[in-house]
XYZ file of C-alpha atoms in Angstrom:
258
model
C 40.887 -55.869 6.011
C 38.325 -53.818 4.115
C 38.251 -53.456 0.354
C 41.135 -51.438 -1.097
C 40.245 -47.768 -0.443
C 41.836 -46.829 -3.759
C 39.311 -48.944 -5.671
C 35.716 -47.860 -6.380
C 32.988 -49.437 -4.243
C 31.138 -52.492 -5.482
C 27.833 -51.856 -7.262
C 24.622 -52.086 -5.305
C 22.923 -55.241 -6.673
C 19.480 -53.668 -6.351
C 20.240 -50.496 -8.308
C 23.344 -51.303 -10.315
C 24.893 -48.092 -8.989
C 27.961 -47.955 -6.744
C 27.004 -48.047 -3.067
C 27.813 -44.847 -1.174
C 30.819 -45.194 1.099
C 31.789 -43.116 4.078
C 35.229 -41.850 5.086
C 36.170 -39.999 8.247
C 38.786 -37.265 8.534
C 40.305 -36.726 11.996
C 42.409 -33.565 12.307
C 44.926 -34.310 15.059
C 47.570 -31.660 14.490
C 46.690 -29.355 17.403
C 48.837 -28.849 20.474
C 46.021 -28.672 23.043
C 47.648 -26.030 25.217
C 44.718 -25.900 27.641
C 45.569 -29.411 28.810
C 48.978 -28.127 29.848
C 52.516 -28.932 28.693
C 53.398 -32.282 27.215
C 52.377 -34.285 24.170
C 49.843 -32.949 21.656
C 46.314 -33.331 22.985
C 45.401 -36.133 20.562
C 48.325 -38.203 21.842
C 47.501 -37.838 25.544
C 46.661 -41.128 27.229
C 43.098 -42.029 28.187
C 42.808 -45.302 30.031
C 46.365 -46.085 28.973
C 45.607 -45.544 25.278
C 46.135 -42.311 23.297
C 42.959 -40.314 22.742
C 43.600 -40.417 19.008
C 43.362 -44.220 19.025
C 40.040 -44.012 20.866
C 38.786 -41.477 18.288
C 39.832 -43.677 15.343
C 38.127 -46.673 16.955
C 34.985 -44.604 17.507
C 34.779 -43.891 13.772
C 35.762 -47.429 12.768
C 33.112 -48.901 15.065
C 30.527 -47.728 12.533
C 30.177 -50.398 9.871
C 29.470 -47.591 7.371
C 32.968 -46.116 7.780
C 35.512 -47.923 5.615
C 38.359 -45.389 5.694
C 39.727 -43.088 8.400
C 42.180 -40.362 7.387
C 44.208 -39.109 10.346
C 45.817 -35.705 9.846
C 48.969 -35.682 11.952
C 50.989 -32.746 13.290
C 53.360 -31.318 10.654
C 56.412 -33.543 10.606
C 54.730 -36.126 12.834
C 53.023 -38.417 10.324
C 55.511 -41.274 10.815
C 55.167 -41.099 14.596
C 51.369 -41.155 14.403
C 51.381 -44.055 11.935
C 53.654 -46.059 14.241
C 51.386 -45.276 17.177
C 48.278 -46.461 15.325
C 50.067 -49.583 14.080
C 50.830 -50.473 17.693
C 47.137 -50.607 18.640
C 44.427 -52.972 17.482
C 41.922 -51.342 15.130
C 38.926 -52.903 13.349
C 40.301 -54.779 10.332
C 37.386 -53.813 8.088
C 38.438 -50.156 8.223
C 41.513 -48.779 6.485
C 43.543 -46.019 8.132
C 45.595 -43.444 6.246
C 47.915 -40.920 7.958
C 48.831 -37.635 6.262
C 50.707 -34.556 7.536
C 48.608 -31.593 8.600
C 48.868 -27.843 8.363
C 49.200 -24.892 10.696
C 45.448 -24.535 11.328
C 42.562 -26.945 11.808
C 40.959 -25.676 8.626
C 44.111 -26.317 6.626
C 44.484 -29.775 8.166
C 40.938 -30.797 7.244
C 41.555 -29.586 3.689
C 44.712 -31.719 3.502
C 42.734 -34.708 4.772
C 40.077 -34.118 2.126
C 42.737 -33.852 -0.578
C 44.067 -37.276 0.470
C 40.706 -39.039 0.094
C 40.541 -41.521 -2.764
C 37.580 -41.519 -5.128
C 34.467 -43.511 -4.373
C 33.634 -41.874 -1.035
C 30.428 -39.829 -1.197
C 30.032 -39.067 2.520
C 32.734 -37.501 4.679
C 32.757 -37.214 8.453
C 35.001 -34.696 10.177
C 35.692 -35.664 13.769
C 37.673 -34.032 16.569
C 40.414 -36.264 17.940
C 39.622 -34.650 21.293
C 36.168 -36.309 21.313
C 37.405 -39.874 21.913
C 34.253 -41.407 23.398
C 31.496 -40.625 20.888
C 29.162 -43.652 20.756
C 28.651 -45.488 17.478
C 24.916 -44.738 17.474
C 25.701 -41.021 17.292
C 28.086 -41.620 14.374
C 25.501 -43.688 12.517
C 22.789 -41.058 13.028
C 24.932 -38.431 11.302
C 25.708 -40.747 8.378
C 22.048 -41.678 7.948
C 20.978 -38.032 7.799
C 23.495 -37.341 5.019
C 22.300 -40.436 3.165
C 18.775 -39.041 3.424
C 19.862 -35.961 1.472
C 21.178 -33.382 3.940
C 24.324 -31.650 2.599
C 25.649 -31.106 6.132
C 24.715 -32.632 9.487
C 25.875 -31.841 13.017
C 25.120 -33.692 16.262
C 23.916 -31.209 18.846
C 22.683 -30.976 22.422
C 20.344 -28.440 24.063
C 22.044 -26.030 26.438
C 21.511 -26.577 30.144
C 22.936 -23.208 31.205
C 21.645 -19.704 30.622
C 23.836 -17.950 28.061
C 24.928 -14.311 28.202
C 26.267 -12.220 25.365
C 28.922 -9.809 26.612
C 30.851 -6.849 25.303
C 34.626 -6.548 25.685
C 35.864 -5.393 29.075
C 37.002 -1.794 29.324
C 40.458 -3.061 30.299
C 42.047 -6.496 30.744
C 40.886 -8.089 33.979
C 37.848 -5.855 34.418
C 34.262 -7.229 34.379
C 32.616 -7.755 30.989
C 29.248 -5.994 30.586
C 26.283 -8.176 29.599
C 24.515 -6.884 26.484
C 21.936 -9.635 25.853
C 20.530 -12.944 27.083
C 19.797 -15.177 24.075
C 16.944 -17.641 24.294
C 18.798 -20.851 25.123
C 15.924 -22.985 23.849
C 16.849 -21.947 20.313
C 20.557 -22.667 20.871
C 22.477 -25.916 20.585
C 25.945 -27.061 21.609
C 27.458 -28.701 18.529
C 29.624 -31.831 18.622
C 31.371 -34.063 16.109
C 31.493 -36.057 13.927
C 29.966 -33.614 11.513
C 28.820 -35.269 8.297
C 28.827 -33.927 4.751
C 28.108 -34.709 1.191
C 31.672 -34.876 -0.086
C 31.236 -32.468 -3.003
C 29.640 -29.909 -0.689
C 32.474 -30.052 1.822
C 35.126 -29.825 -0.892
C 33.398 -26.771 -2.373
C 33.180 -25.165 1.066
C 36.920 -25.596 1.649
C 37.692 -24.230 -1.810
C 35.381 -21.218 -1.358
C 35.512 -20.093 2.276
C 38.787 -18.530 3.311
C 37.689 -16.916 6.589
C 38.806 -18.590 9.806
C 35.876 -20.616 11.178
C 35.445 -22.849 14.213
C 33.868 -25.824 12.457
C 33.269 -27.196 8.978
C 29.493 -26.807 9.153
C 30.007 -23.040 9.423
C 31.766 -23.171 6.068
C 28.780 -24.891 4.480
C 26.508 -22.248 6.002
C 28.599 -19.608 4.212
C 27.631 -21.298 0.927
C 23.985 -20.596 1.735
C 23.147 -24.269 2.265
C 21.094 -25.699 5.112
C 22.869 -27.499 7.949
C 20.651 -29.798 10.005
C 21.104 -31.280 13.464
C 20.642 -34.755 14.867
C 20.668 -35.552 18.595
C 24.147 -35.501 20.078
C 25.339 -37.563 23.013
C 26.565 -36.496 26.443
C 29.594 -38.797 26.141
C 30.762 -37.077 22.945
C 32.180 -34.170 24.953
C 35.464 -32.544 24.009
C 38.497 -33.194 26.197
C 40.000 -29.726 26.473
C 40.902 -29.136 30.111
C 42.339 -31.397 32.843
C 38.879 -31.854 34.415
C 37.550 -33.150 31.069
C 40.255 -35.808 31.120
C 39.128 -36.907 34.592
C 35.535 -37.203 33.345
C 36.651 -39.130 30.259
C 38.564 -41.597 32.440
C 35.411 -42.138 34.514
C 33.260 -42.729 31.412
C 35.811 -45.174 30.018
C 36.038 -47.035 33.337
C 32.242 -47.365 33.442
C 32.171 -48.707 29.888
C 34.828 -51.269 30.686
C 32.923 -52.376 33.754
C 29.639 -52.671 31.858
C 31.176 -54.339 28.799
C 33.375 -56.666 30.806
C 36.723 -55.880 29.162
């Protein structure tokens, strides 16, 4: 197992200062209604293993990540802990399960509140992105280490994007009002990486409902930077996404021989 997450990190021999450590927070309290009825999205099976387990492994595969905090559905922390205990996870990484809130934003805040001291970098990762490669995780961490307060992995858009106005009535066509230049737009993925103090301040300051944590840092007036995302870090939201994820996982197993 890794060092006790409740203890401060060992000093860096070269500098005498504690080495920066990274923790990941995985909010997994959502129901995932677009995947249809059944278990919460994070607990749906992918290749016979719950997506949440894949997501935890994806974070733990980075040697920089020594703690993963899983934020479970309200009232479901014991079930999630039992589920994780039933699957093999990298021994060098500790896993902590805490109950979540009614919104993603509240759940991330509860995960942050549960972090012990000694962690200077925090990743926030969607449980519904189970197949993010370790190189993408490491790139985010490295950018935060280099001084960025907030980092997001992002991909260029392949499709033309239209901005529309609301339809005159439900079911009627939506009028197009603008065509943004897609070359200046990016599709953002996770894990998003943050200087811990910055992310804590964002969650204490921003009360508006936002779609990701980087948006909260933007509200503080700080710069968010991007690093290249990865096509396999897509979000499993709809049934077709699950089919694609199964195909990616099958290809990995074939290539890796397990």
